[in-house]
Amino acid sequence: MTKLHSKLIWVILIALTVFVGYLYFMPKQTNDSQRGSAAVAVSTAKVETKAMIRSISSLGTGIANNSIALVSPTNDFITELHISEGKHVKRGAIVAKLHDVQERARVTELEGVLEDQKRQLARLKNLATSQATAQSLLDEQQTKVNTTLAQLDIAKAQLAEMTIAAPFSGYLGLRLVSEGAYVNSGTVITTLDDLSVLRVAFSVAEHYLADIKVGMPLTVTNSAYGDIEFFGKVSAIDTRLDPITRTVTVHGALPNEDLRLRPGMLLNVQLELDNRMAMQISEKALVPQQQKQFVYSVDANNVVHQTEVTIGQRIPGWVEILSGLNEGDVVVVEGIQKLRSGVTINQVGS
């Protein structure tokens, strides 16, 4: 029994010795194995200085630079109609005329009355110089002349309303009435749009209000033209925000001499808020730890070192580096999960 216990004790002691030896020699063998094994394959990239463009996207609607509906000012027949649908007209071009016989007759009548009253006024003035007439008669005749002048101005204005002309240069829309038709006051005859410049109206979140300035560049695309980009600038910013959506309406102006853009189009707007040169790295290179940001930088011997960096602005896929790295430094962007400081790497995706 004593011999059995003695053998058991020896077995336990030998096992303990082997275990202690394993704990002592295994780390060394592991380190030797790591040094002798192949380097960790990772993708790297250089820190570079390039344009950092910060922008926001929004959906907008195309609006004509100037746009009106040409309507009939009164109830009457259309005697002339000069509408070439979709054609350009200059300011002052006659679009339509209404029946104006009565208005022209009224103007002619008042012009005759005015001439007669002016002759009488001139005669009274001559008599007044020789004390042959009373001043009250002279004043009364002057009042008649002034009254007739006012009536003539009104008649001429009414006659002018019978001719509907283009108030600005633009493109006529579809003809909505026919020559000879009787129209009521307010009846739309056609539309007129100035398309030389297209405005785009879009909404921007309140968060960006302080960043938006008149004159900022913007880019517009539309599904009708695929990837073709149209360039313009911010022309106006609304003074009020929508209290429900907390957004502000912004207008941009786009040159449109080729008339490819039309009012009512759904436009994809890209507004450029900032464009400056900055030192940048891929966002994938960042290793966040608590409130700090780190990267794995690579030295000349392909050994990585965990380096703390200070970051600035972010744009999709990229981040600005304010401190911690220099231009041209190499950092790991893929395979970070396999690394720790001091590990040798093999750059496979530089």
Short mmCIF file of C-alpha atoms in Angstrom, two decimals, residues 145-344:
data_model
loop_
_atom_site.label_atom_id
_atom_site.label_comp_id
_atom_site.label_asym_id
_atom_site.label_seq_id
_atom_site.Cartn_x
_atom_site.Cartn_y
_atom_site.Cartn_z
CA VAL A 145 -60.28 119.52 -70.11
CA ASN A 146 -58.69 117.66 -67.18
CA THR A 147 -61.76 115.43 -66.78
CA THR A 148 -61.81 114.53 -70.46
CA LEU A 149 -58.07 113.78 -70.34
CA ALA A 150 -58.68 111.31 -67.49
CA GLN A 151 -61.55 109.68 -69.37
CA LEU A 152 -59.35 109.39 -72.47
CA ASP A 153 -56.60 107.69 -70.45
CA ILE A 154 -59.10 105.15 -69.15
CA ALA A 155 -60.46 104.51 -72.66
CA LYS A 156 -56.96 104.03 -74.06
CA ALA A 157 -56.16 101.58 -71.26
CA GLN A 158 -59.32 99.61 -72.02
CA LEU A 159 -58.41 99.56 -75.71
CA ALA A 160 -54.88 98.33 -74.90
CA GLU A 161 -56.35 95.47 -72.86
CA MET A 162 -58.01 94.14 -76.00
CA THR A 163 -54.54 93.31 -77.35
CA ILE A 164 -52.80 90.52 -75.43
CA ALA A 165 -49.01 90.72 -75.84
CA ALA A 166 -46.05 88.84 -74.38
CA PRO A 167 -44.78 90.71 -71.29
CA PHE A 168 -41.34 89.05 -71.63
CA SER A 169 -39.46 86.90 -74.12
CA GLY A 170 -40.17 83.21 -73.80
CA TYR A 171 -41.80 80.12 -75.27
CA LEU A 172 -45.52 79.81 -75.89
CA GLY A 173 -47.36 76.78 -74.57
CA LEU A 174 -50.37 74.98 -76.00
CA ARG A 175 -53.22 76.94 -77.59
CA LEU A 176 -56.28 76.55 -75.36
CA VAL A 177 -58.85 78.57 -77.40
CA SER A 178 -59.64 79.14 -81.06
CA GLU A 179 -59.92 82.31 -83.14
CA GLY A 180 -63.51 83.58 -83.12
CA ALA A 181 -64.34 82.02 -79.77
CA TYR A 182 -66.18 84.02 -77.12
CA VAL A 183 -64.11 84.08 -73.93
CA ASN A 184 -64.88 85.24 -70.43
CA SER A 185 -62.66 87.35 -68.25
CA GLY A 186 -59.91 85.16 -66.83
CA THR A 187 -60.05 82.50 -69.58
CA VAL A 188 -56.55 81.09 -70.18
CA ILE A 189 -55.51 81.51 -73.81
CA THR A 190 -52.03 79.98 -73.58
CA THR A 191 -48.93 79.98 -71.35
CA LEU A 192 -45.60 81.74 -71.64
CA ASP A 193 -42.37 80.44 -70.05
CA ASP A 194 -38.89 81.91 -70.00
CA LEU A 195 -36.74 78.77 -70.22
CA SER A 196 -33.34 80.37 -70.83
CA VAL A 197 -32.66 79.81 -67.15
CA LEU A 198 -34.35 77.04 -65.18
CA ARG A 199 -34.80 77.43 -61.48
CA VAL A 200 -34.79 74.38 -59.25
CA ALA A 201 -36.60 74.47 -55.90
CA PHE A 202 -35.48 71.99 -53.24
CA SER A 203 -35.57 71.61 -49.46
CA VAL A 204 -32.60 71.45 -47.10
CA ALA A 205 -32.66 70.36 -43.47
CA GLU A 206 -32.39 73.05 -40.81
CA HIS A 207 -29.08 71.50 -39.70
CA TYR A 208 -27.35 72.80 -42.86
CA LEU A 209 -28.85 76.29 -42.87
CA ALA A 210 -25.68 78.00 -41.60
CA ASP A 211 -23.60 76.31 -44.33
CA ILE A 212 -25.71 77.42 -47.31
CA LYS A 213 -24.79 80.63 -49.13
CA VAL A 214 -26.05 82.29 -52.31
CA GLY A 215 -23.65 81.49 -55.15
CA MET A 216 -22.74 77.99 -53.93
CA PRO A 217 -22.30 75.51 -56.81
CA LEU A 218 -24.82 72.74 -57.31
CA THR A 219 -25.18 69.83 -59.72
CA VAL A 220 -28.45 68.48 -61.11
CA THR A 221 -29.32 65.20 -62.84
CA ASN A 222 -32.57 63.88 -64.25
CA SER A 223 -33.71 60.40 -65.22
CA ALA A 224 -34.40 61.55 -68.79
CA TYR A 225 -30.69 62.24 -69.36
CA GLY A 226 -29.06 59.49 -67.31
CA ASP A 227 -25.68 60.50 -65.85
CA ILE A 228 -25.48 63.84 -67.68
CA GLU A 229 -24.89 66.59 -65.13
CA PHE A 230 -26.21 70.15 -65.28
CA PHE A 231 -24.36 72.80 -63.31
CA GLY A 232 -25.73 75.88 -61.59
CA LYS A 233 -25.58 78.01 -58.47
CA VAL A 234 -27.76 78.80 -55.47
CA SER A 235 -29.78 81.89 -56.39
CA ALA A 236 -32.01 82.41 -53.33
CA ILE A 237 -32.70 81.06 -49.84
CA ASP A 238 -36.14 81.37 -48.29
CA THR A 239 -36.40 83.61 -45.23
CA ARG A 240 -38.69 81.11 -43.50
CA LEU A 241 -38.46 77.45 -42.50
CA ASP A 242 -41.30 74.98 -42.73
CA PRO A 243 -42.44 74.58 -39.09
CA ILE A 244 -43.54 70.99 -39.73
CA THR A 245 -40.57 69.53 -41.64
CA ARG A 246 -37.98 71.99 -40.26
CA THR A 247 -36.56 72.50 -43.73
CA VAL A 248 -35.75 75.62 -45.73
CA THR A 249 -36.56 76.01 -49.44
CA VAL A 250 -33.58 76.87 -51.63
CA HIS A 251 -33.66 78.00 -55.27
CA GLY A 252 -30.88 77.29 -57.74
CA ALA A 253 -30.38 78.75 -61.23
CA LEU A 254 -29.30 76.53 -64.14
CA PRO A 255 -28.35 77.83 -67.62
CA ASN A 256 -30.72 76.14 -70.06
CA GLU A 257 -30.01 77.48 -73.55
CA ASP A 258 -30.49 74.04 -75.10
CA LEU A 259 -33.93 73.71 -73.41
CA ARG A 260 -33.27 70.18 -72.20
CA LEU A 261 -34.59 70.97 -68.73
CA ARG A 262 -38.29 71.76 -68.39
CA PRO A 263 -40.52 73.15 -65.63
CA GLY A 264 -42.05 70.42 -63.50
CA MET A 265 -39.15 68.00 -63.88
CA LEU A 266 -38.08 65.93 -60.87
CA LEU A 267 -34.41 66.79 -60.37
CA ASN A 268 -31.71 65.18 -58.24
CA VAL A 269 -29.79 68.02 -56.63
CA GLN A 270 -26.27 67.76 -55.22
CA LEU A 271 -25.34 70.91 -53.28
CA GLU A 272 -21.66 71.46 -52.59
CA LEU A 273 -21.18 72.85 -49.07
CA ASP A 274 -17.39 72.75 -48.85
CA ASN A 275 -14.49 72.11 -51.22
CA ARG A 276 -10.96 72.32 -49.83
CA MET A 277 -7.70 70.41 -49.77
CA ALA A 278 -7.29 68.13 -46.76
CA MET A 279 -5.16 65.16 -45.65
CA GLN A 280 -7.38 62.08 -45.80
CA ILE A 281 -7.47 58.32 -45.24
CA SER A 282 -10.11 55.67 -45.82
CA GLU A 283 -12.67 55.34 -43.04
CA LYS A 284 -11.89 51.61 -42.98
CA ALA A 285 -8.46 52.36 -41.51
CA LEU A 286 -9.90 53.75 -38.26
CA VAL A 287 -9.87 51.66 -35.09
CA PRO A 288 -12.12 53.38 -32.51
CA GLN A 289 -11.33 52.78 -28.85
CA GLN A 290 -13.58 54.57 -26.36
CA GLN A 291 -13.39 58.27 -27.28
CA LYS A 292 -10.20 57.97 -29.33
CA GLN A 293 -9.35 56.94 -32.87
CA PHE A 294 -6.35 54.81 -33.88
CA VAL A 295 -4.83 53.45 -37.08
CA TYR A 296 -2.19 50.83 -37.82
CA SER A 297 0.70 52.64 -39.49
CA VAL A 298 3.36 50.71 -41.37
CA ASP A 299 7.09 51.44 -41.03
CA ALA A 300 9.87 50.83 -43.54
CA ASN A 301 10.28 47.24 -42.31
CA ASN A 302 6.61 46.40 -42.86
CA VAL A 303 5.97 46.32 -39.12
CA VAL A 304 2.70 47.86 -37.92
CA HIS A 305 2.31 50.25 -35.00
CA GLN A 306 -0.95 51.39 -33.47
CA THR A 307 -1.04 55.19 -33.83
CA GLU A 308 -3.54 57.62 -32.32
CA VAL A 309 -4.97 60.19 -34.75
CA THR A 310 -7.19 63.24 -34.53
CA ILE A 311 -9.90 63.33 -37.17
CA GLY A 312 -11.88 66.21 -38.69
CA GLN A 313 -14.66 66.23 -41.26
CA ARG A 314 -16.06 63.03 -42.72
CA ILE A 315 -17.37 62.41 -46.20
CA PRO A 316 -18.66 59.07 -47.51
CA GLY A 317 -15.72 56.66 -47.40
CA TRP A 318 -13.12 59.17 -46.25
CA VAL A 319 -12.08 61.04 -43.12
CA GLU A 320 -9.89 64.08 -42.60
CA ILE A 321 -6.73 63.64 -40.52
CA LEU A 322 -5.79 66.65 -38.38
CA SER A 323 -2.84 65.13 -36.49
CA GLY A 324 -1.04 61.84 -35.86
CA LEU A 325 -0.02 61.11 -39.45
CA ASN A 326 1.90 62.79 -42.24
CA GLU A 327 1.25 62.83 -45.95
CA GLY A 328 2.72 59.72 -47.54
CA ASP A 329 2.47 57.55 -44.42
CA VAL A 330 1.15 54.03 -45.05
CA VAL A 331 -1.78 52.69 -43.02
CA VAL A 332 -3.65 49.39 -43.03
CA VAL A 333 -7.18 49.59 -44.46
CA GLU A 334 -8.16 45.90 -44.63
CA GLY A 335 -7.21 42.99 -42.37
CA ILE A 336 -7.03 45.13 -39.24
CA GLN A 337 -8.71 42.46 -37.09
CA LYS A 338 -5.60 40.24 -37.47
CA LEU A 339 -3.14 42.88 -36.24
CA ARG A 340 -1.50 44.17 -33.14
CA SER A 341 1.51 46.45 -32.66
CA GLY A 342 4.79 44.83 -33.69
CA VAL A 343 3.34 42.37 -36.21
CA THR A 344 5.04 42.10 -39.57
#
